[in-house]
GROMACS .gro file of C-alpha atoms in nm:
model
  414
    1MET     CA    1  -3.635  -6.357   3.981
    2SER     CA    2  -3.717  -6.332   3.612
    3SER     CA    3  -3.820  -5.970   3.658
    4SER     CA    4  -3.480  -5.897   3.816
    5HIS     CA    5  -3.298  -6.050   3.517
    6ALA     CA    6  -3.515  -5.848   3.279
    7ALA     CA    7  -3.434  -5.528   3.464
    8ASN     CA    8  -3.061  -5.602   3.450
    9ASP     CA    9  -3.080  -5.679   3.078
   10SER     CA   10  -3.270  -5.356   3.015
   11SER     CA   11  -3.015  -5.156   3.214
   12ALA     CA   12  -2.721  -5.313   3.029
   13SER     CA   13  -2.890  -5.248   2.696
   14SER     CA   14  -2.940  -4.882   2.786
   15ARG     CA   15  -2.578  -4.846   2.890
   16TRP     CA   16  -2.464  -5.012   2.566
   17SER     CA   17  -2.684  -4.780   2.357
   18ALA     CA   18  -2.552  -4.474   2.540
   19CYS     CA   19  -2.196  -4.591   2.491
   20ALA     CA   20  -2.257  -4.651   2.121
   21ARG     CA   21  -2.408  -4.306   2.080
   22PHE     CA   22  -2.109  -4.151   2.259
   23LYS     CA   23  -1.862  -4.338   2.038
   24ARG     CA   24  -2.051  -4.234   1.727
   25SER     CA   25  -2.061  -3.868   1.836
   26PHE     CA   26  -1.694  -3.877   1.933
   27SER     CA   27  -1.598  -4.030   1.598
   28LEU     CA   28  -1.795  -3.765   1.409
   29ALA     CA   29  -1.630  -3.490   1.615
   30VAL     CA   30  -1.282  -3.630   1.548
   31LEU     CA   31  -1.360  -3.667   1.177
   32ASN     CA   32  -1.492  -3.310   1.161
   33THR     CA   33  -1.180  -3.185   1.341
   34LEU     CA   34  -0.956  -3.369   1.097
   35ILE     CA   35  -1.145  -3.225   0.799
   36VAL     CA   36  -1.127  -2.869   0.939
   37THR     CA   37  -0.760  -2.911   1.027
   38ALA     CA   38  -0.676  -3.043   0.682
   39SER     CA   39  -0.871  -2.762   0.518
   40TRP     CA   40  -0.698  -2.500   0.735
   41ALA     CA   41  -0.357  -2.657   0.674
   42GLN     CA   42  -0.410  -2.629   0.300
   43SER     CA   43  -0.553  -2.275   0.307
   44SER     CA   44  -0.295  -2.139   0.553
   45GLY     CA   45   0.004  -2.252   0.352
   46VAL     CA   46   0.102  -2.549   0.566
   47GLY     CA   47   0.248  -2.805   0.328
   48PHE     CA   48   0.348  -2.539   0.075
   49SER     CA   49   0.717  -2.464   0.040
   50ALA     CA   50   0.841  -2.106   0.016
   51GLU     CA   51   0.901  -2.151  -0.358
   52GLU     CA   52   0.545  -2.277  -0.405
   53ARG     CA   53   0.399  -1.988  -0.208
   54LEU     CA   54   0.603  -1.738  -0.410
   55GLU     CA   55   0.495  -1.896  -0.738
   56ALA     CA   56   0.132  -1.889  -0.623
   57ILE     CA   57   0.161  -1.518  -0.539
   58ARG     CA   58   0.322  -1.446  -0.878
   59GLN     CA   59   0.042  -1.622  -1.064
   60GLY     CA   60  -0.219  -1.444  -0.855
   61LEU     CA   61  -0.069  -1.105  -0.942
   62VAL     CA   62  -0.058  -1.196  -1.312
   63GLN     CA   63  -0.425  -1.295  -1.303
   64ALA     CA   64  -0.513  -0.968  -1.127
   65ALA     CA   65  -0.326  -0.772  -1.395
   66LEU     CA   66  -0.508  -0.958  -1.672
   67GLN     CA   67  -0.842  -0.858  -1.521
   68GLY     CA   68  -0.752  -0.487  -1.527
   69ALA     CA   69  -0.668  -0.234  -1.794
   70THR     CA   70  -0.359  -0.321  -1.999
   71ARG     CA   71  -0.185  -0.113  -2.263
   72VAL     CA   72  -0.019  -0.299  -2.549
   73GLU     CA   73   0.254  -0.123  -2.748
   74SER     CA   74   0.385  -0.268  -3.074
   75LEU     CA   75   0.700  -0.161  -3.254
   76ALA     CA   76   0.832  -0.261  -3.597
   77TRP     CA   77   1.171  -0.175  -3.746
   78LEU     CA   78   1.425  -0.282  -4.005
   79ASP     CA   79   1.757  -0.410  -3.876
   80GLY     CA   80   2.094  -0.365  -4.046
   81GLN     CA   81   2.027  -0.666  -4.271
   82GLY     CA   82   1.698  -0.524  -4.395
   83VAL     CA   83   1.496  -0.780  -4.199
   84LEU     CA   84   1.167  -0.662  -4.049
   85ARG     CA   85   1.166  -0.696  -3.672
   86GLU     CA   86   0.866  -0.662  -3.444
   87GLY     CA   87   0.828  -0.625  -3.072
   88SER     CA   88   0.545  -0.577  -2.825
   89SER     CA   89   0.526  -0.459  -2.467
   90PHE     CA   90   0.248  -0.492  -2.213
   91ARG     CA   91   0.194  -0.231  -1.944
   92SER     CA   92  -0.060  -0.278  -1.669
   93GLY     CA   93  -0.226   0.002  -1.476
   94MET     CA   94  -0.235  -0.210  -1.161
   95GLU     CA   95  -0.064  -0.069  -0.853
   96VAL     CA   96   0.025  -0.315  -0.578
   97ARG     CA   97   0.000  -0.149  -0.237
   98GLY     CA   98   0.009  -0.474  -0.043
   99VAL     CA   99  -0.047  -0.846  -0.088
  100GLN     CA  100  -0.307  -1.009   0.137
  101VAL     CA  101  -0.306  -1.386   0.087
  102LEU     CA  102  -0.649  -1.520   0.176
  103SER     CA  103  -0.565  -1.886   0.111
  104TYR     CA  104  -0.331  -2.125  -0.067
  105LEU     CA  105  -0.481  -2.399  -0.282
  106ARG     CA  106  -0.378  -2.656  -0.539
  107ASP     CA  107  -0.547  -2.694  -0.875
  108SER     CA  108  -0.640  -3.025  -1.037
  109ALA     CA  109  -0.283  -3.062  -1.164
  110GLY     CA  110  -0.137  -3.007  -0.817
  111GLN     CA  111   0.001  -2.663  -0.899
  112PRO     CA  112  -0.003  -2.408  -0.613
  113GLN     CA  113  -0.247  -2.120  -0.634
  114ALA     CA  114  -0.308  -1.822  -0.407
  115GLN     CA  115  -0.630  -1.636  -0.353
  116LEU     CA  116  -0.519  -1.275  -0.316
  117GLN     CA  117  -0.684  -0.959  -0.195
  118LEU     CA  118  -0.507  -0.654  -0.333
  119PRO     CA  119  -0.594  -0.331  -0.145
  120SER     CA  120  -0.731  -0.080  -0.392
  121SER     CA  121  -0.550   0.246  -0.455
  122SER     CA  122  -0.678   0.579  -0.582
  123SER     CA  123  -0.341   0.697  -0.709
  124PRO     CA  124  -0.369   0.844  -1.060
  125VAL     CA  125  -0.208   0.662  -1.350
  126VAL     CA  126  -0.029   0.855  -1.627
  127ASN     CA  127   0.100   0.667  -1.931
  128GLY     CA  128   0.038   0.343  -1.750
  129LEU     CA  129   0.247   0.443  -1.447
  130PRO     CA  130   0.108   0.539  -1.104
  131VAL     CA  131   0.228   0.878  -0.984
  132ARG     CA  132   0.239   1.023  -0.636
  133ARG     CA  133  -0.030   1.276  -0.565
  134ASP     CA  134   0.029   1.620  -0.425
  135LEU     CA  135  -0.101   1.621  -0.070
  136VAL     CA  136  -0.276   1.952  -0.122
  137SER     CA  137  -0.498   1.816  -0.400
  138GLN     CA  138  -0.596   1.496  -0.222
  139PRO     CA  139  -0.946   1.447  -0.082
  140SER     CA  140  -0.975   1.398   0.291
  141ALA     CA  141  -0.913   1.046   0.409
  142SER     CA  142  -0.916   0.869   0.739
  143ALA     CA  143  -0.819   0.529   0.866
  144GLY     CA  144  -1.188   0.445   0.906
  145SER     CA  145  -1.250   0.494   0.533
  146CYS     CA  146  -0.986   0.237   0.433
  147GLN     CA  147  -1.072  -0.118   0.341
  148LYS     CA  148  -0.806  -0.236   0.585
  149PRO     CA  149  -0.609   0.033   0.771
  150SER     CA  150  -0.240  -0.050   0.777
  151THR     CA  151  -0.079  -0.165   1.099
  152LEU     CA  152   0.255  -0.024   0.980
  153ARG     CA  153   0.362   0.340   1.019
  154HIS     CA  154   0.537   0.566   0.771
  155LEU     CA  155   0.846   0.722   0.926
  156ILE     CA  156   0.968   1.065   0.815
  157GLY     CA  157   1.318   1.196   0.874
  158LEU     CA  158   1.302   1.568   0.959
  159ARG     CA  159   1.594   1.806   0.912
  160MET     CA  160   1.567   2.161   1.049
  161THR     CA  161   1.782   2.437   0.899
  162VAL     CA  162   1.811   2.806   0.991
  163GLU     CA  163   1.929   3.015   0.698
  164GLY     CA  164   2.152   3.320   0.737
  165GLY     CA  165   2.055   3.686   0.721
  166TRP     CA  166   1.961   3.728   1.088
  167SER     CA  167   2.109   3.988   1.322
  168VAL     CA  168   2.288   3.890   1.642
  169ASP     CA  169   1.969   3.937   1.844
  170GLU     CA  170   1.741   3.774   1.586
  171ALA     CA  171   1.943   3.456   1.528
  172PRO     CA  172   1.855   3.300   1.868
  173LEU     CA  173   1.487   3.372   1.804
  174ALA     CA  174   1.502   3.203   1.465
  175GLN     CA  175   1.683   2.901   1.612
  176ALA     CA  176   1.429   2.872   1.893
  177LEU     CA  177   1.140   2.899   1.647
  178GLY     CA  178   1.283   2.625   1.426
  179GLN     CA  179   1.340   2.391   1.719
  180LEU     CA  180   0.992   2.463   1.854
  181THR     CA  181   0.830   2.385   1.519
  182ALA     CA  182   1.032   2.065   1.477
  183ASN     CA  183   0.929   1.949   1.825
  184LEU     CA  184   0.562   2.024   1.751
  185LEU     CA  185   0.577   1.820   1.429
  186GLN     CA  186   0.740   1.528   1.608
  187GLN     CA  187   0.475   1.545   1.881
  188SER     CA  188   0.200   1.536   1.617
  189GLY     CA  189   0.360   1.229   1.462
  190GLY     CA  190   0.384   1.065   1.802
  191VAL     CA  191   0.005   1.055   1.839
  192ALA     CA  192  -0.077   0.991   1.471
  193ALA     CA  193  -0.176   0.639   1.367
  194GLY     CA  194  -0.019   0.627   1.023
  195TRP     CA  195   0.303   0.825   1.048
  196GLY     CA  196   0.582   0.935   1.275
  197MET     CA  197   0.867   1.185   1.252
  198LEU     CA  198   1.229   1.149   1.361
  199PRO     CA  199   1.508   1.412   1.366
  200ARG     CA  200   1.784   1.389   1.107
  201SER     CA  201   2.140   1.505   1.150
  202ALA     CA  202   2.281   1.802   0.963
  203PRO     CA  203   2.407   1.723   0.612
  204ALA     CA  204   2.762   1.589   0.616
  205GLN     CA  205   3.027   1.784   0.427
  206SER     CA  206   3.256   1.493   0.342
  207GLY     CA  207   3.249   1.120   0.294
  208TYR     CA  208   3.420   1.071   0.631
  209GLU     CA  209   3.154   1.279   0.805
  210ARG     CA  210   2.878   1.085   0.631
  211VAL     CA  211   3.022   0.758   0.763
  212LEU     CA  212   3.082   0.902   1.110
  213LEU     CA  213   2.763   1.105   1.158
  214GLY     CA  214   2.516   0.942   0.920
  215THR     CA  215   2.217   0.769   1.080
  216SER     CA  216   1.951   0.529   0.961
  217ALA     CA  217   1.702   0.817   0.979
  218ASP     CA  218   1.869   0.956   0.666
  219GLN     CA  219   1.750   0.649   0.472
  220LEU     CA  220   1.385   0.651   0.578
  221PRO     CA  221   1.124   0.624   0.299
  222TRP     CA  222   1.022   0.989   0.349
  223GLN     CA  223   1.240   1.294   0.412
  224ALA     CA  224   1.109   1.628   0.538
  225SER     CA  225   1.282   1.965   0.542
  226LEU     CA  226   1.199   2.257   0.770
  227VAL     CA  227   1.375   2.582   0.678
  228VAL     CA  228   1.358   2.901   0.886
  229LYS     CA  229   1.459   3.215   0.700
  230PRO     CA  230   1.401   3.590   0.730
  231ALA     CA  231   1.085   3.727   0.573
  232PRO     CA  232   1.016   4.083   0.459
  233PRO     CA  233   0.846   4.285   0.734
  234LEU     CA  234   0.481   4.367   0.701
  235PRO     CA  235   0.403   4.709   0.550
  236ALA     CA  236   0.413   4.973   0.823
  237THR     CA  237   0.139   5.231   0.863
  238GLY     CA  238   0.125   5.579   1.016
  239ALA     CA  239   0.436   5.716   1.183
  240ALA     CA  240   0.592   5.373   1.181
  241SER     CA  241   0.615   5.392   0.803
  242TYR     CA  242   0.876   5.669   0.842
  243LEU     CA  243   1.059   5.510   1.134
  244SER     CA  244   1.078   5.169   0.972
  245VAL     CA  245   1.338   5.286   0.721
  246LEU     CA  246   1.574   5.389   1.001
  247PRO     CA  247   1.821   5.118   1.108
  248ILE     CA  248   1.799   5.238   1.471
  249TRP     CA  249   1.424   5.175   1.490
  250ALA     CA  250   1.404   4.964   1.808
  251ASP     CA  251   1.050   4.836   1.753
  252ARG     CA  252   1.108   4.709   1.402
  253PRO     CA  253   0.915   4.376   1.384
  254VAL     CA  254   1.108   4.058   1.311
  255MET     CA  255   0.933   3.840   1.053
  256ALA     CA  256   1.021   3.474   1.000
  257SER     CA  257   0.920   3.235   0.724
  258LEU     CA  258   0.870   2.863   0.797
  259ASN     CA  259   0.906   2.645   0.487
  260PHE     CA  260   0.811   2.277   0.511
  261SER     CA  261   0.846   2.018   0.235
  262LEU     CA  262   0.806   1.640   0.216
  263VAL     CA  263   0.989   1.431  -0.043
  264ALA     CA  264   0.981   1.057  -0.105
  265ARG     CA  265   1.318   0.886  -0.099
  266GLY     CA  266   1.475   0.884  -0.444
  267GLN     CA  267   1.249   1.158  -0.580
  268SER     CA  268   1.310   1.529  -0.628
  269ARG     CA  269   0.958   1.666  -0.663
  270PRO     CA  270   0.802   1.741  -0.323
  271ALA     CA  271   0.488   1.548  -0.242
  272PHE     CA  272   0.384   1.833  -0.013
  273GLU     CA  273   0.518   2.181   0.056
  274SER     CA  274   0.384   2.479   0.244
  275SER     CA  275   0.508   2.810   0.387
  276VAL     CA  276   0.381   3.033   0.667
  277GLN     CA  277   0.502   3.362   0.812
  278LEU     CA  278   0.481   3.494   1.164
  279GLU     CA  279   0.618   3.781   1.370
  280LEU     CA  280   0.876   3.726   1.642
  281PRO     CA  281   0.828   3.990   1.914
  282ARG     CA  282   1.112   4.018   2.163
  283LEU     CA  283   1.079   3.979   2.536
  284ALA     CA  284   1.210   4.280   2.724
  285GLN     CA  285   1.500   4.160   2.939
  286ALA     CA  286   1.824   4.311   3.051
  287TRP     CA  287   2.041   4.001   3.028
  288GLY     CA  288   2.043   3.669   2.851
  289ARG     CA  289   1.940   3.548   2.511
  290PRO     CA  290   1.611   3.666   2.358
  291GLN     CA  291   1.325   3.424   2.423
  292LEU     CA  292   1.007   3.348   2.228
  293GLU     CA  293   0.687   3.483   2.374
  294ALA     CA  294   0.401   3.250   2.465
  295SER     CA  295   0.191   3.405   2.187
  296VAL     CA  296   0.452   3.297   1.930
  297ARG     CA  297   0.445   2.940   2.060
  298ALA     CA  298   0.066   2.930   2.036
  299GLN     CA  299   0.071   3.081   1.687
  300ALA     CA  300   0.331   2.830   1.565
  301SER     CA  301   0.126   2.541   1.703
  302HIS     CA  302  -0.181   2.672   1.520
  303LEU     CA  303   0.000   2.729   1.189
  304ILE     CA  304   0.141   2.376   1.159
  305GLN     CA  305  -0.190   2.199   1.225
  306PRO     CA  306  -0.273   2.191   0.850
  307TRP     CA  307   0.066   2.029   0.788
  308ALA     CA  308  -0.002   1.750   1.036
  309GLN     CA  309  -0.353   1.704   0.897
  310ALA     CA  310  -0.219   1.676   0.542
  311LEU     CA  311   0.029   1.409   0.650
  312SER     CA  312  -0.243   1.214   0.830
  313GLU     CA  313  -0.463   1.221   0.520
  314GLN     CA  314  -0.175   1.110   0.298
  315PHE     CA  315  -0.078   0.810   0.508
  316ALA     CA  316  -0.423   0.708   0.634
  317CYS     CA  317  -0.478   0.448   0.361
  318GLU     CA  318  -0.134   0.415   0.202
  319LEU     CA  319   0.048   0.095   0.289
  320LEU     CA  320   0.416   0.101   0.368
  321ARG     CA  321   0.647   0.004   0.080
  322PRO     CA  322   1.007   0.021   0.205
  323ASP     CA  323   1.316   0.031  -0.014
  324VAL     CA  324   1.602  -0.218  -0.017
  325ILE     CA  325   1.902  -0.024   0.115
  326ALA     CA  326   2.166  -0.300   0.133
  327VAL     CA  327   2.221  -0.641  -0.029
  328ARG     CA  328   2.468  -0.903   0.091
  329GLY     CA  329   2.410  -1.229  -0.093
  330VAL     CA  330   2.086  -1.383   0.032
  331GLU     CA  331   2.062  -1.120   0.309
  332LEU     CA  332   1.930  -0.769   0.260
  333SER     CA  333   1.807  -0.469   0.456
  334ILE     CA  334   1.498  -0.252   0.416
  335ASN     CA  335   1.449   0.099   0.556
  336ALA     CA  336   1.169   0.007   0.796
  337GLY     CA  337   1.208  -0.137   1.145
  338THR     CA  338   1.044  -0.168   1.483
  339LEU     CA  339   0.938   0.198   1.489
  340ALA     CA  340   0.744   0.131   1.168
  341GLY     CA  341   0.585  -0.187   1.307
  342VAL     CA  342   0.798  -0.448   1.126
  343ARG     CA  343   0.820  -0.777   1.317
  344THR     CA  344   1.048  -1.077   1.308
  345GLY     CA  345   0.906  -1.350   1.086
  346ASP     CA  346   0.714  -1.115   0.853
  347GLU     CA  347   0.742  -1.199   0.484
  348TRP     CA  348   0.789  -0.939   0.212
  349LEU     CA  349   0.767  -0.959  -0.165
  350LEU     CA  350   1.063  -0.782  -0.330
  351ALA     CA  351   1.074  -0.658  -0.690
  352ASP     CA  352   1.216  -0.389  -0.916
  353PRO     CA  353   0.973  -0.092  -0.898
  354GLN     CA  354   1.080   0.020  -1.246
  355ARG     CA  355   0.915  -0.290  -1.394
  356PHE     CA  356   0.693  -0.433  -1.123
  357PRO     CA  357   0.396  -0.438  -1.129
  358GLN     CA  358   0.339  -0.224  -1.440
  359GLN     CA  359   0.521  -0.470  -1.669
  360ILE     CA  360   0.426  -0.788  -1.486
  361LEU     CA  361   0.265  -0.926  -1.804
  362ALA     CA  362   0.594  -0.898  -1.991
  363SER     CA  363   0.802  -1.210  -2.027
  364GLY     CA  364   1.022  -1.284  -1.727
  365VAL     CA  365   0.914  -0.990  -1.508
  366ALA     CA  366   0.703  -1.191  -1.263
  367SER     CA  367   0.977  -1.451  -1.222
  368THR     CA  368   1.222  -1.189  -1.091
  369ALA     CA  369   1.018  -1.122  -0.775
  370VAL     CA  370   1.153  -1.285  -0.460
  371LEU     CA  371   1.013  -1.369  -0.118
  372ALA     CA  372   1.213  -1.271   0.192
  373ARG     CA  373   1.157  -1.322   0.564
  374VAL     CA  374   1.251  -1.079   0.843
  375GLY     CA  375   1.526  -1.218   1.064
  376GLN     CA  376   1.635  -0.918   1.275
  377VAL     CA  377   1.462  -0.588   1.340
  378PHE     CA  378   1.623  -0.260   1.446
  379PRO     CA  379   1.457   0.078   1.516
  380HIS     CA  380   1.501   0.217   1.163
  381HIS     CA  381   1.568  -0.088   0.948
  382ALA     CA  382   1.526  -0.465   0.929
  383GLN     CA  383   1.741  -0.748   0.798
  384LEU     CA  384   1.574  -1.007   0.576
  385GLN     CA  385   1.679  -1.334   0.419
  386ILE     CA  386   1.562  -1.448   0.077
  387VAL     CA  387   1.364  -1.772   0.113
  388ALA     CA  388   1.236  -1.809  -0.244
  389GLY     CA  389   1.321  -1.673  -0.586
  390PRO     CA  390   1.648  -1.580  -0.758
  391THR     CA  391   1.904  -1.457  -0.506
  392ASP     CA  392   2.136  -1.282  -0.753
  393LEU     CA  393   1.889  -1.029  -0.896
  394VAL     CA  394   1.801  -0.819  -0.590
  395ARG     CA  395   1.951  -0.470  -0.597
  396THR     CA  396   1.941  -0.166  -0.375
  397ASP     CA  397   1.640   0.059  -0.437
  398TRP     CA  398   1.421  -0.243  -0.505
  399ARG     CA  399   1.089  -0.209  -0.328
  400ALA     CA  400   0.927  -0.434  -0.070
  401TRP     CA  401   0.557  -0.518  -0.050
  402ARG     CA  402   0.431  -0.685   0.265
  403ALA     CA  403   0.302  -1.035   0.189
  404ASP     CA  404   0.055  -1.097   0.470
  405SER     CA  405  -0.003  -1.452   0.585
  406PRO     CA  406  -0.339  -1.621   0.525
  407ILE     CA  407  -0.619  -1.531   0.763
  408LEU     CA  408  -0.628  -1.792   1.039
  409PRO     CA  409  -0.963  -1.958   1.120
  410THR     CA  410  -1.153  -1.830   1.420
  411VAL     CA  411  -1.194  -2.079   1.705
  412ILE     CA  412  -1.563  -2.119   1.790
  413GLN     CA  413  -1.629  -2.177   2.158
  414ARG     CA  414  -1.917  -2.414   2.226
   0.00000   0.00000   0.00000
C-alpha cells in the first residue's frame, strides 16, 4: 500500500515538474515575442507620426550631407549705408536618388531618428550640381550591377514625325518606315526591365487642341523624338553615275534618315541622340501603295538595337524621380502611375530640385521638404496627399523621391 502511495506521489511530482517547465518555456516565448514585437514596432515606424517620420528623414539627409563633400561660399559687401555685410552659402555634392529607411528610432531625448540607406550615384558633379550624363559616354550597366535594382520603370513618351521633301511614291515608304521604327522601339521597351515607351500625339497647334488632344503621355519624365527625313543618295558608280542626274531615272535609290533623341522633361539638351541612314527599295507592284521590303524591316530592327541598349544602360540603376505636375491644396499629382509601378499607399518625399539636396545644409531648406502618400493611381500619373510638412510651399515641377518603408523582419519558421 505504501509503495502505491509512493508511486502516485512520484507521478504527481513528475507531472507538476513538466507543467512548471512548460509554463516557464511558454512565458519565455511570450516575453521574447513581446520584445521582438516592440523592437519591430519601433524600427518599422509604428508609433511614429507622419510629422515625426518626415523630421527623422530630414535629419538623416542632413547628416548624410555633412559626411560628404561640401562647398562653402562666402560673400562680403557694403550696403547703401556703408555697413559691411557678410553672407555664406553651403552646397553639398550629395545626390539623392532614393530614400531607403532601414529603421526609425528615438534618441535619449525622445527625438525621432531615421537610419537611412541612400543609393549611390555615379552622376558627375559640376560646380556642386549633379548633371545628366550623355548616354553615349556612359559605361555599360546592368540591373545586376546595381546595389538595389529599382522596381519602378521609367516611361518615355515617343513622338514620330515624317518631314517633307518626299515624292508622292516615297512619302508612303517614309511613313511606313517611321511607324515600323516606332513600333520596334515600343516592343523593346515592353520587354525591358527599367523602361517603357508610349506613343505621344502630334503637337497641338492651339490651346484648344492642347486641351482636347493632349494626353498624360505628354507629361512623362522623358520625351523621345523620332524624325524621318530624306537623306542624300549614296554616291553612284559606273553608268549609274550618269543616269542618277536624270529625273526620269527609275532605279534611283531612296535614302531615309532616322533621327532619334531623348530629352528629360524640362530640359533642352538631349540626353541621347543618334542618326542612321538606310535605303528604301520599292516593291514592284502594279497597284496599291508602295510597301517596305522584308530586308528593310530587318535592317531597321538591327539599326535600332544600339538605341534600345543605350536606354537599358541608362535606366538600369537610375531610380525614378517624377515631377509634380499639378497642385490643389494638400493634393497633388506626379507624372508616374501604374505603368511605372507606383502603388496606392506608397510614400514620396517632395522638394524643390533647385535647392534640394544640394543646398540642404542651408538654413530652412530641409524644412521645406514634405511627405506625401499615394491615394489614387492612374496609368500615367498618380494623385498624392500631403501627410507631413508645409502644405503651402509645394509647386509644380517639384521633384518626388520615393521614401521606402522600413524593411520588415523575416518570419523564421521553426
